[in-house]
């Protein structure tokens, strides 16, 4: 099979298309004929080696986190799927494998593809939508009447986060450039701050919660936009101890490393009277089923920035890494 493979850690030249032996499903796994795969910042961070402290892979390795396709065979014990089922999944973090013509995924991570989506659209959903759902529902406990700030709303996670926060009953503020304003307003944003010309700390005050998708100075400024006692969840900041123990399932060694690395940002949060949490989402077929139901009920729109042929996946990464995509970047195997 053709697959996009990390051969060493580094820049774009560290990954290449090559022929690899197709995987065989083990017990509890489904084998999927991949029709499309979504690209995410975590993919090029994995290629660069920035996540080796969390997961270290024996190279070369087929990478990629999310896919859609058709089940071709199932391993021993699989009961929820059968050959011919159209599915989508966020693959296991320790295994990866979405950037290939064939992938094997644990049954518990897979869900039936939303009937209203084609394969390209479905491949854009898993990682970004799961991240948004778990941050808003589980970490921030967003409920009707809350005011939530989501900086970076025009990106892959942001487009889902705005809609899910609105679905949960919140008033939503976000940041966008003039080019992204129309998109985030269409998705439901109530307040849009142009980060190129406006100061978010002057425009937004006393919000109940925030989901930071940008990191850096924006994260620091976000602490001033929420009320004291509020919680700020980030997927772009610095991991903290709960990331190691709760999200990754590791022990005190990594938790201590993250405690040290996040000391500065946690201090800034404490000084603002805010709780800081870095979230590393977990794959979940059950959560994907819930998202599929929202999509088929027309309550959640999938925003695609650009679609590339799988043979041009290097160009897709070049586009993604420039940081200006509005919505998701996807490669199609067809």
PDB file of N, CA and C in Angstrom, residues 55-154:
ATOM      1  N   UNK A  55       4.968  10.386  23.116  1.00  0.00           N
ATOM      2  CA  UNK A  55       4.943   9.139  22.355  1.00  0.00           C
ATOM      3  C   UNK A  55       6.184   9.079  21.481  1.00  0.00           C
ATOM      4  N   UNK A  56       6.930   7.998  21.610  1.00  0.00           N
ATOM      5  CA  UNK A  56       8.111   7.790  20.792  1.00  0.00           C
ATOM      6  C   UNK A  56       7.849   6.601  19.879  1.00  0.00           C
ATOM      7  N   UNK A  57       8.054   6.782  18.582  1.00  0.00           N
ATOM      8  CA  UNK A  57       7.735   5.749  17.599  1.00  0.00           C
ATOM      9  C   UNK A  57       9.004   5.138  17.022  1.00  0.00           C
ATOM     10  N   UNK A  58       8.915   3.856  16.691  1.00  0.00           N
ATOM     11  CA  UNK A  58      10.000   3.190  15.976  1.00  0.00           C
ATOM     12  C   UNK A  58       9.887   3.589  14.504  1.00  0.00           C
ATOM     13  N   UNK A  59      10.853   4.317  14.018  1.00  0.00           N
ATOM     14  CA  UNK A  59      10.808   4.821  12.647  1.00  0.00           C
ATOM     15  C   UNK A  59      11.379   3.783  11.678  1.00  0.00           C
ATOM     16  N   UNK A  60      10.868   3.742  10.433  1.00  0.00           N
ATOM     17  CA  UNK A  60       9.820   4.606   9.875  1.00  0.00           C
ATOM     18  C   UNK A  60       8.437   4.220  10.396  1.00  0.00           C
ATOM     19  N   UNK A  61       7.541   5.218  10.461  1.00  0.00           N
ATOM     20  CA  UNK A  61       6.189   4.964  10.925  1.00  0.00           C
ATOM     21  C   UNK A  61       5.192   5.714  10.043  1.00  0.00           C
ATOM     22  N   UNK A  62       4.103   5.051   9.719  1.00  0.00           N
ATOM     23  CA  UNK A  62       2.994   5.711   9.022  1.00  0.00           C
ATOM     24  C   UNK A  62       2.291   6.598  10.040  1.00  0.00           C
ATOM     25  N   UNK A  63       2.156   7.878   9.740  1.00  0.00           N
ATOM     26  CA  UNK A  63       1.509   8.753  10.714  1.00  0.00           C
ATOM     27  C   UNK A  63       0.162   9.223  10.200  1.00  0.00           C
ATOM     28  N   UNK A  64      -0.449  10.182  10.912  1.00  0.00           N
ATOM     29  CA  UNK A  64      -1.807  10.607  10.601  1.00  0.00           C
ATOM     30  C   UNK A  64      -2.767  10.165  11.681  1.00  0.00           C
ATOM     31  N   UNK A  65      -3.704  11.048  12.037  1.00  0.00           N
ATOM     32  CA  UNK A  65      -4.555  10.843  13.211  1.00  0.00           C
ATOM     33  C   UNK A  65      -6.017  10.527  12.917  1.00  0.00           C
ATOM     34  N   UNK A  66      -6.525  10.924  11.759  1.00  0.00           N
ATOM     35  CA  UNK A  66      -7.967  10.772  11.539  1.00  0.00           C
ATOM     36  C   UNK A  66      -8.237  10.357  10.101  1.00  0.00           C
ATOM     37  N   UNK A  67      -9.316   9.595   9.931  1.00  0.00           N
ATOM     38  CA  UNK A  67      -9.600   9.042   8.615  1.00  0.00           C
ATOM     39  C   UNK A  67     -11.088   8.735   8.470  1.00  0.00           C
ATOM     40  N   UNK A  68     -11.468   8.508   7.228  1.00  0.00           N
ATOM     41  CA  UNK A  68     -12.775   7.932   6.914  1.00  0.00           C
ATOM     42  C   UNK A  68     -12.555   6.867   5.859  1.00  0.00           C
ATOM     43  N   UNK A  69     -13.474   5.906   5.800  1.00  0.00           N
ATOM     44  CA  UNK A  69     -13.305   4.852   4.812  1.00  0.00           C
ATOM     45  C   UNK A  69     -14.341   3.763   4.962  1.00  0.00           C
ATOM     46  N   UNK A  70     -14.034   2.603   4.377  1.00  0.00           N
ATOM     47  CA  UNK A  70     -14.954   1.469   4.355  1.00  0.00           C
ATOM     48  C   UNK A  70     -14.295   0.269   5.014  1.00  0.00           C
ATOM     49  N   UNK A  71     -15.012  -0.371   5.925  1.00  0.00           N
ATOM     50  CA  UNK A  71     -14.502  -1.567   6.588  1.00  0.00           C
ATOM     51  C   UNK A  71     -14.387  -2.696   5.569  1.00  0.00           C
ATOM     52  N   UNK A  72     -13.192  -3.327   5.521  1.00  0.00           N
ATOM     53  CA  UNK A  72     -12.987  -4.444   4.596  1.00  0.00           C
ATOM     54  C   UNK A  72     -12.910  -5.789   5.310  1.00  0.00           C
ATOM     55  N   UNK A  73     -12.495  -5.789   6.571  1.00  0.00           N
ATOM     56  CA  UNK A  73     -12.471  -7.025   7.355  1.00  0.00           C
ATOM     57  C   UNK A  73     -12.400  -6.655   8.828  1.00  0.00           C
ATOM     58  N   UNK A  74     -12.695  -7.613   9.685  1.00  0.00           N
ATOM     59  CA  UNK A  74     -12.676  -7.354  11.132  1.00  0.00           C
ATOM     60  C   UNK A  74     -11.904  -8.448  11.831  1.00  0.00           C
ATOM     61  N   UNK A  75     -11.298  -8.083  12.958  1.00  0.00           N
ATOM     62  CA  UNK A  75     -10.563  -9.044  13.757  1.00  0.00           C
ATOM     63  C   UNK A  75     -11.472  -9.804  14.704  1.00  0.00           C
ATOM     64  N   UNK A  76     -10.893 -10.755  15.389  1.00  0.00           N
ATOM     65  CA  UNK A  76     -11.630 -11.590  16.336  1.00  0.00           C
ATOM     66  C   UNK A  76     -12.287 -10.736  17.419  1.00  0.00           C
ATOM     67  N   UNK A  77     -13.550 -11.001  17.698  1.00  0.00           N
ATOM     68  CA  UNK A  77     -14.261 -10.331  18.771  1.00  0.00           C
ATOM     69  C   UNK A  77     -14.985  -9.062  18.383  1.00  0.00           C
ATOM     70  N   UNK A  78     -14.804  -8.595  17.165  1.00  0.00           N
ATOM     71  CA  UNK A  78     -15.483  -7.367  16.734  1.00  0.00           C
ATOM     72  C   UNK A  78     -16.959  -7.668  16.493  1.00  0.00           C
ATOM     73  N   UNK A  79     -17.831  -6.854  17.088  1.00  0.00           N
ATOM     74  CA  UNK A  79     -19.272  -7.081  16.962  1.00  0.00           C
ATOM     75  C   UNK A  79     -20.030  -5.887  16.389  1.00  0.00           C
ATOM     76  N   UNK A  80     -19.439  -4.697  16.428  1.00  0.00           N
ATOM     77  CA  UNK A  80     -20.174  -3.482  16.052  1.00  0.00           C
ATOM     78  C   UNK A  80     -20.061  -3.153  14.570  1.00  0.00           C
ATOM     79  N   UNK A  81     -19.109  -3.762  13.872  1.00  0.00           N
ATOM     80  CA  UNK A  81     -18.898  -3.416  12.467  1.00  0.00           C
ATOM     81  C   UNK A  81     -18.717  -4.670  11.634  1.00  0.00           C
ATOM     82  N   UNK A  82     -19.003  -4.501  10.339  1.00  0.00           N
ATOM     83  CA  UNK A  82     -18.823  -5.601   9.407  1.00  0.00           C
ATOM     84  C   UNK A  82     -18.358  -5.035   8.066  1.00  0.00           C
ATOM     85  N   UNK A  83     -17.797  -5.856   7.195  1.00  0.00           N
ATOM     86  CA  UNK A  83     -17.324  -5.357   5.903  1.00  0.00           C
ATOM     87  C   UNK A  83     -18.424  -4.609   5.152  1.00  0.00           C
ATOM     88  N   UNK A  84     -18.043  -3.482   4.580  1.00  0.00           N
ATOM     89  CA  UNK A  84     -18.982  -2.638   3.852  1.00  0.00           C
ATOM     90  C   UNK A  84     -19.449  -1.426   4.631  1.00  0.00           C
ATOM     91  N   UNK A  85     -19.267  -1.422   5.945  1.00  0.00           N
ATOM     92  CA  UNK A  85     -19.668  -0.271   6.753  1.00  0.00           C
ATOM     93  C   UNK A  85     -18.803   0.951   6.414  1.00  0.00           C
ATOM     94  N   UNK A  86     -19.455   2.092   6.273  1.00  0.00           N
ATOM     95  CA  UNK A  86     -18.751   3.349   6.048  1.00  0.00           C
ATOM     96  C   UNK A  86     -18.511   4.003   7.404  1.00  0.00           C
ATOM     97  N   UNK A  87     -17.251   4.270   7.715  1.00  0.00           N
ATOM     98  CA  UNK A  87     -16.891   4.673   9.075  1.00  0.00           C
ATOM     99  C   UNK A  87     -15.936   5.862   9.066  1.00  0.00           C
ATOM    100  N   UNK A  88     -15.740   6.414  10.263  1.00  0.00           N
ATOM    101  CA  UNK A  88     -14.691   7.407  10.476  1.00  0.00           C
ATOM    102  C   UNK A  88     -14.099   7.202  11.858  1.00  0.00           C
ATOM    103  N   UNK A  89     -12.877   7.710  12.079  1.00  0.00           N
ATOM    104  CA  UNK A  89     -12.210   7.426  13.342  1.00  0.00           C
ATOM    105  C   UNK A  89     -11.069   8.398  13.588  1.00  0.00           C
ATOM    106  N   UNK A  90     -10.797   8.616  14.868  1.00  0.00           N
ATOM    107  CA  UNK A  90      -9.539   9.208  15.326  1.00  0.00           C
ATOM    108  C   UNK A  90      -8.737   8.002  15.800  1.00  0.00           C
ATOM    109  N   UNK A  91      -7.626   7.697  15.135  1.00  0.00           N
ATOM    110  CA  UNK A  91      -6.898   6.470  15.407  1.00  0.00           C
ATOM    111  C   UNK A  91      -6.188   6.557  16.759  1.00  0.00           C
ATOM    112  N   UNK A  92      -5.686   5.434  17.242  1.00  0.00           N
ATOM    113  CA  UNK A  92      -4.990   5.389  18.527  1.00  0.00           C
ATOM    114  C   UNK A  92      -3.716   6.227  18.474  1.00  0.00           C
ATOM    115  N   UNK A  93      -3.472   6.977  19.522  1.00  0.00           N
ATOM    116  CA  UNK A  93      -2.320   7.873  19.575  1.00  0.00           C
ATOM    117  C   UNK A  93      -1.000   7.104  19.490  1.00  0.00           C
ATOM    118  N   UNK A  94      -0.941   5.949  20.115  1.00  0.00           N
ATOM    119  CA  UNK A  94       0.308   5.196  20.156  1.00  0.00           C
ATOM    120  C   UNK A  94       0.590   4.452  18.856  1.00  0.00           C
ATOM    121  N   UNK A  95      -0.420   4.394  17.953  1.00  0.00           N
ATOM    122  CA  UNK A  95      -0.257   3.611  16.730  1.00  0.00           C
ATOM    123  C   UNK A  95      -0.245   4.481  15.475  1.00  0.00           C
ATOM    124  N   UNK A  96      -1.082   5.512  15.420  1.00  0.00           N
ATOM    125  CA  UNK A  96      -1.216   6.384  14.244  1.00  0.00           C
ATOM    126  C   UNK A  96      -1.634   5.560  13.025  1.00  0.00           C
ATOM    127  N   UNK A  97      -1.248   5.988  11.793  1.00  0.00           N
ATOM    128  CA  UNK A  97      -1.515   5.169  10.613  1.00  0.00           C
ATOM    129  C   UNK A  97      -2.584   5.650   9.665  1.00  0.00           C
ATOM    130  N   UNK A  98      -3.107   6.878   9.834  1.00  0.00           N
ATOM    131  CA  UNK A  98      -4.208   7.336   8.989  1.00  0.00           C
ATOM    132  C   UNK A  98      -3.769   7.700   7.566  1.00  0.00           C
ATOM    133  N   UNK A  99      -2.498   8.090   7.382  1.00  0.00           N
ATOM    134  CA  UNK A  99      -2.033   8.511   6.058  1.00  0.00           C
ATOM    135  C   UNK A  99      -1.576   7.300   5.252  1.00  0.00           C
ATOM    136  N   UNK A 100      -2.528   6.439   4.923  1.00  0.00           N
ATOM    137  CA  UNK A 100      -2.233   5.216   4.184  1.00  0.00           C
ATOM    138  C   UNK A 100      -3.494   4.737   3.483  1.00  0.00           C
ATOM    139  N   UNK A 101      -3.309   3.877   2.522  1.00  0.00           N
ATOM    140  CA  UNK A 101      -4.468   3.348   1.795  1.00  0.00           C
ATOM    141  C   UNK A 101      -5.258   2.355   2.635  1.00  0.00           C
ATOM    142  N   UNK A 102      -4.613   1.777   3.648  1.00  0.00           N
ATOM    143  CA  UNK A 102      -5.271   0.824   4.544  1.00  0.00           C
ATOM    144  C   UNK A 102      -4.834   1.107   5.980  1.00  0.00           C
ATOM    145  N   UNK A 103      -5.767   1.007   6.910  1.00  0.00           N
ATOM    146  CA  UNK A 103      -5.445   1.219   8.322  1.00  0.00           C
ATOM    147  C   UNK A 103      -6.238   0.239   9.174  1.00  0.00           C
ATOM    148  N   UNK A 104      -5.671  -0.138  10.317  1.00  0.00           N
ATOM    149  CA  UNK A 104      -6.379  -0.957  11.298  1.00  0.00           C
ATOM    150  C   UNK A 104      -6.581  -0.127  12.561  1.00  0.00           C
ATOM    151  N   UNK A 105      -7.823  -0.124  13.051  1.00  0.00           N
ATOM    152  CA  UNK A 105      -8.197   0.739  14.169  1.00  0.00           C
ATOM    153  C   UNK A 105      -9.024  -0.068  15.162  1.00  0.00           C
ATOM    154  N   UNK A 106      -8.812   0.170  16.457  1.00  0.00           N
ATOM    155  CA  UNK A 106      -9.594  -0.497  17.476  1.00  0.00           C
ATOM    156  C   UNK A 106     -11.077  -0.187  17.329  1.00  0.00           C
ATOM    157  N   UNK A 107     -11.897  -1.201  17.488  1.00  0.00           N
ATOM    158  CA  UNK A 107     -13.340  -1.061  17.307  1.00  0.00           C
ATOM    159  C   UNK A 107     -13.919   0.070  18.148  1.00  0.00           C
ATOM    160  N   UNK A 108     -13.401   0.256  19.363  1.00  0.00           N
ATOM    161  CA  UNK A 108     -13.958   1.244  20.278  1.00  0.00           C
ATOM    162  C   UNK A 108     -13.664   2.678  19.844  1.00  0.00           C
ATOM    163  N   UNK A 109     -12.788   2.865  18.872  1.00  0.00           N
ATOM    164  CA  UNK A 109     -12.438   4.203  18.396  1.00  0.00           C
ATOM    165  C   UNK A 109     -13.186   4.591  17.125  1.00  0.00           C
ATOM    166  N   UNK A 110     -13.955   3.673  16.586  1.00  0.00           N
ATOM    167  CA  UNK A 110     -14.584   3.842  15.271  1.00  0.00           C
ATOM    168  C   UNK A 110     -16.080   4.109  15.433  1.00  0.00           C
ATOM    169  N   UNK A 111     -16.633   4.877  14.506  1.00  0.00           N
ATOM    170  CA  UNK A 111     -18.082   5.112  14.467  1.00  0.00           C
ATOM    171  C   UNK A 111     -18.550   5.115  13.020  1.00  0.00           C
ATOM    172  N   UNK A 112     -19.840   4.878  12.837  1.00  0.00           N
ATOM    173  CA  UNK A 112     -20.406   4.966  11.489  1.00  0.00           C
ATOM    174  C   UNK A 112     -20.288   6.408  10.989  1.00  0.00           C
ATOM    175  N   UNK A 113     -19.896   6.551   9.749  1.00  0.00           N
ATOM    176  CA  UNK A 113     -19.776   7.863   9.137  1.00  0.00           C
ATOM    177  C   UNK A 113     -21.136   8.554   9.105  1.00  0.00           C
ATOM    178  N   UNK A 114     -21.188   9.862   9.383  1.00  0.00           N
ATOM    179  CA  UNK A 114     -22.464  10.565   9.232  1.00  0.00           C
ATOM    180  C   UNK A 114     -23.030  10.360   7.825  1.00  0.00           C
ATOM    181  N   UNK A 115     -24.280   9.996   7.752  1.00  0.00           N
ATOM    182  CA  UNK A 115     -24.879   9.686   6.457  1.00  0.00           C
ATOM    183  C   UNK A 115     -24.926  10.895   5.532  1.00  0.00           C
ATOM    184  N   UNK A 116     -24.965  12.075   6.108  1.00  0.00           N
ATOM    185  CA  UNK A 116     -25.083  13.293   5.303  1.00  0.00           C
ATOM    186  C   UNK A 116     -23.751  13.795   4.777  1.00  0.00           C
ATOM    187  N   UNK A 117     -22.649  13.153   5.140  1.00  0.00           N
ATOM    188  CA  UNK A 117     -21.324  13.602   4.705  1.00  0.00           C
ATOM    189  C   UNK A 117     -20.705  12.630   3.716  1.00  0.00           C
ATOM    190  N   UNK A 118     -19.893  13.171   2.795  1.00  0.00           N
ATOM    191  CA  UNK A 118     -19.065  12.301   1.973  1.00  0.00           C
ATOM    192  C   UNK A 118     -17.793  11.964   2.756  1.00  0.00           C
ATOM    193  N   UNK A 119     -16.929  11.154   2.162  1.00  0.00           N
ATOM    194  CA  UNK A 119     -15.751  10.697   2.896  1.00  0.00           C
ATOM    195  C   UNK A 119     -14.785  11.838   3.220  1.00  0.00           C
ATOM    196  N   UNK A 120     -14.630  12.777   2.306  1.00  0.00           N
ATOM    197  CA  UNK A 120     -13.732  13.903   2.551  1.00  0.00           C
ATOM    198  C   UNK A 120     -14.220  14.725   3.735  1.00  0.00           C
ATOM    199  N   UNK A 121     -15.501  15.040   3.759  1.00  0.00           N
ATOM    200  CA  UNK A 121     -16.051  15.809   4.876  1.00  0.00           C
ATOM    201  C   UNK A 121     -15.924  15.041   6.186  1.00  0.00           C
ATOM    202  N   UNK A 122     -16.207  13.745   6.153  1.00  0.00           N
ATOM    203  CA  UNK A 122     -16.148  12.942   7.371  1.00  0.00           C
ATOM    204  C   UNK A 122     -14.736  12.874   7.935  1.00  0.00           C
ATOM    205  N   UNK A 123     -13.730  12.837   7.064  1.00  0.00           N
ATOM    206  CA  UNK A 123     -12.343  12.760   7.535  1.00  0.00           C
ATOM    207  C   UNK A 123     -11.902  14.028   8.240  1.00  0.00           C
ATOM    208  N   UNK A 124     -12.621  15.123   8.032  1.00  0.00           N
ATOM    209  CA  UNK A 124     -12.274  16.396   8.665  1.00  0.00           C
ATOM    210  C   UNK A 124     -12.812  16.514  10.081  1.00  0.00           C
ATOM    211  N   UNK A 125     -13.604  15.552  10.524  1.00  0.00           N
ATOM    212  CA  UNK A 125     -14.322  15.695  11.793  1.00  0.00           C
ATOM    213  C   UNK A 125     -13.563  15.207  13.018  1.00  0.00           C
ATOM    214  N   UNK A 126     -13.021  13.972  13.033  1.00  0.00           N
ATOM    215  CA  UNK A 126     -12.711  13.329  14.325  1.00  0.00           C
ATOM    216  C   UNK A 126     -11.844  14.115  15.289  1.00  0.00           C
ATOM    217  N   UNK A 127     -10.613  14.447  14.930  1.00  0.00           N
ATOM    218  CA  UNK A 127      -9.717  15.050  15.920  1.00  0.00           C
ATOM    219  C   UNK A 127     -10.217  16.414  16.382  1.00  0.00           C
ATOM    220  N   UNK A 128     -10.539  17.271  15.438  1.00  0.00           N
ATOM    221  CA  UNK A 128     -10.932  18.636  15.800  1.00  0.00           C
ATOM    222  C   UNK A 128     -12.245  18.656  16.574  1.00  0.00           C
ATOM    223  N   UNK A 129     -13.237  17.901  16.108  1.00  0.00           N
ATOM    224  CA  UNK A 129     -14.537  17.933  16.776  1.00  0.00           C
ATOM    225  C   UNK A 129     -14.486  17.251  18.140  1.00  0.00           C
ATOM    226  N   UNK A 130     -13.742  16.156  18.249  1.00  0.00           N
ATOM    227  CA  UNK A 130     -13.588  15.513  19.558  1.00  0.00           C
ATOM    228  C   UNK A 130     -12.892  16.448  20.542  1.00  0.00           C
ATOM    229  N   UNK A 131     -11.877  17.152  20.076  1.00  0.00           N
ATOM    230  CA  UNK A 131     -11.172  18.093  20.944  1.00  0.00           C
ATOM    231  C   UNK A 131     -12.120  19.168  21.459  1.00  0.00           C
ATOM    232  N   UNK A 132     -12.882  19.752  20.538  1.00  0.00           N
ATOM    233  CA  UNK A 132     -13.823  20.807  20.922  1.00  0.00           C
ATOM    234  C   UNK A 132     -14.884  20.275  21.878  1.00  0.00           C
ATOM    235  N   UNK A 133     -15.440  19.114  21.578  1.00  0.00           N
ATOM    236  CA  UNK A 133     -16.492  18.539  22.421  1.00  0.00           C
ATOM    237  C   UNK A 133     -15.983  18.243  23.825  1.00  0.00           C
ATOM    238  N   UNK A 134     -14.846  17.589  23.924  1.00  0.00           N
ATOM    239  CA  UNK A 134     -14.339  17.204  25.237  1.00  0.00           C
ATOM    240  C   UNK A 134     -13.903  18.413  26.056  1.00  0.00           C
ATOM    241  N   UNK A 135     -13.390  19.445  25.393  1.00  0.00           N
ATOM    242  CA  UNK A 135     -12.999  20.658  26.117  1.00  0.00           C
ATOM    243  C   UNK A 135     -14.224  21.390  26.652  1.00  0.00           C
ATOM    244  N   UNK A 136     -15.227  21.568  25.815  1.00  0.00           N
ATOM    245  CA  UNK A 136     -16.393  22.362  26.199  1.00  0.00           C
ATOM    246  C   UNK A 136     -17.327  21.607  27.133  1.00  0.00           C
ATOM    247  N   UNK A 137     -17.596  20.360  26.824  1.00  0.00           N
ATOM    248  CA  UNK A 137     -18.545  19.570  27.614  1.00  0.00           C
ATOM    249  C   UNK A 137     -17.937  19.051  28.914  1.00  0.00           C
ATOM    250  N   UNK A 138     -16.738  18.461  28.817  1.00  0.00           N
ATOM    251  CA  UNK A 138     -16.169  17.760  29.965  1.00  0.00           C
ATOM    252  C   UNK A 138     -15.303  18.654  30.851  1.00  0.00           C
ATOM    253  N   UNK A 139     -14.504  19.536  30.249  1.00  0.00           N
ATOM    254  CA  UNK A 139     -13.583  20.355  31.025  1.00  0.00           C
ATOM    255  C   UNK A 139     -14.205  21.670  31.492  1.00  0.00           C
ATOM    256  N   UNK A 140     -14.928  22.348  30.590  1.00  0.00           N
ATOM    257  CA  UNK A 140     -15.490  23.652  30.919  1.00  0.00           C
ATOM    258  C   UNK A 140     -16.944  23.578  31.364  1.00  0.00           C
ATOM    259  N   UNK A 141     -17.580  22.411  31.172  1.00  0.00           N
ATOM    260  CA  UNK A 141     -18.979  22.225  31.586  1.00  0.00           C
ATOM    261  C   UNK A 141     -19.859  23.363  31.084  1.00  0.00           C
ATOM    262  N   UNK A 142     -19.739  23.654  29.800  1.00  0.00           N
ATOM    263  CA  UNK A 142     -20.510  24.756  29.220  1.00  0.00           C
ATOM    264  C   UNK A 142     -21.996  24.457  29.311  1.00  0.00           C
ATOM    265  N   UNK A 143     -22.751  25.453  29.766  1.00  0.00           N
ATOM    266  CA  UNK A 143     -24.187  25.308  29.989  1.00  0.00           C
ATOM    267  C   UNK A 143     -24.899  26.560  29.496  1.00  0.00           C
ATOM    268  N   UNK A 144     -26.214  26.469  29.313  1.00  0.00           N
ATOM    269  CA  UNK A 144     -26.963  27.639  28.841  1.00  0.00           C
ATOM    270  C   UNK A 144     -26.714  28.871  29.697  1.00  0.00           C
ATOM    271  N   UNK A 145     -26.524  29.996  29.035  1.00  0.00           N
ATOM    272  CA  UNK A 145     -26.310  31.258  29.719  1.00  0.00           C
ATOM    273  C   UNK A 145     -24.864  31.624  29.951  1.00  0.00           C
ATOM    274  N   UNK A 146     -23.949  30.688  29.772  1.00  0.00           N
ATOM    275  CA  UNK A 146     -22.538  31.000  29.971  1.00  0.00           C
ATOM    276  C   UNK A 146     -21.988  31.839  28.816  1.00  0.00           C
ATOM    277  N   UNK A 147     -20.962  32.621  29.121  1.00  0.00           N
ATOM    278  CA  UNK A 147     -20.248  33.410  28.122  1.00  0.00           C
ATOM    279  C   UNK A 147     -18.861  32.799  27.958  1.00  0.00           C
ATOM    280  N   UNK A 148     -18.570  32.335  26.751  1.00  0.00           N
ATOM    281  CA  UNK A 148     -17.346  31.578  26.494  1.00  0.00           C
ATOM    282  C   UNK A 148     -16.516  32.287  25.431  1.00  0.00           C
ATOM    283  N   UNK A 149     -15.218  32.412  25.706  1.00  0.00           N
ATOM    284  CA  UNK A 149     -14.284  33.012  24.763  1.00  0.00           C
ATOM    285  C   UNK A 149     -13.474  31.902  24.095  1.00  0.00           C
ATOM    286  N   UNK A 150     -13.466  31.904  22.747  1.00  0.00           N
ATOM    287  CA  UNK A 150     -12.750  30.884  21.976  1.00  0.00           C
ATOM    288  C   UNK A 150     -11.844  31.585  20.970  1.00  0.00           C
ATOM    289  N   UNK A 151     -10.641  32.010  21.372  1.00  0.00           N
ATOM    290  CA  UNK A 151      -9.741  32.635  20.405  1.00  0.00           C
ATOM    291  C   UNK A 151      -9.298  31.644  19.334  1.00  0.00           C
ATOM    292  N   UNK A 152      -9.200  32.133  18.097  1.00  0.00           N
ATOM    293  CA  UNK A 152      -8.808  31.263  16.996  1.00  0.00           C
ATOM    294  C   UNK A 152      -9.961  30.489  16.410  1.00  0.00           C
ATOM    295  N   UNK A 153     -11.124  31.118  16.319  1.00  0.00           N
ATOM    296  CA  UNK A 153     -12.341  30.405  15.926  1.00  0.00           C
ATOM    297  C   UNK A 153     -12.434  29.987  14.480  1.00  0.00           C
ATOM    298  N   UNK A 154     -11.565  30.499  13.603  1.00  0.00           N
ATOM    299  CA  UNK A 154     -11.667  30.156  12.184  1.00  0.00           C
ATOM    300  C   UNK A 154     -10.847  28.932  11.810  1.00  0.00           C
TER     301      UNK A 154
END
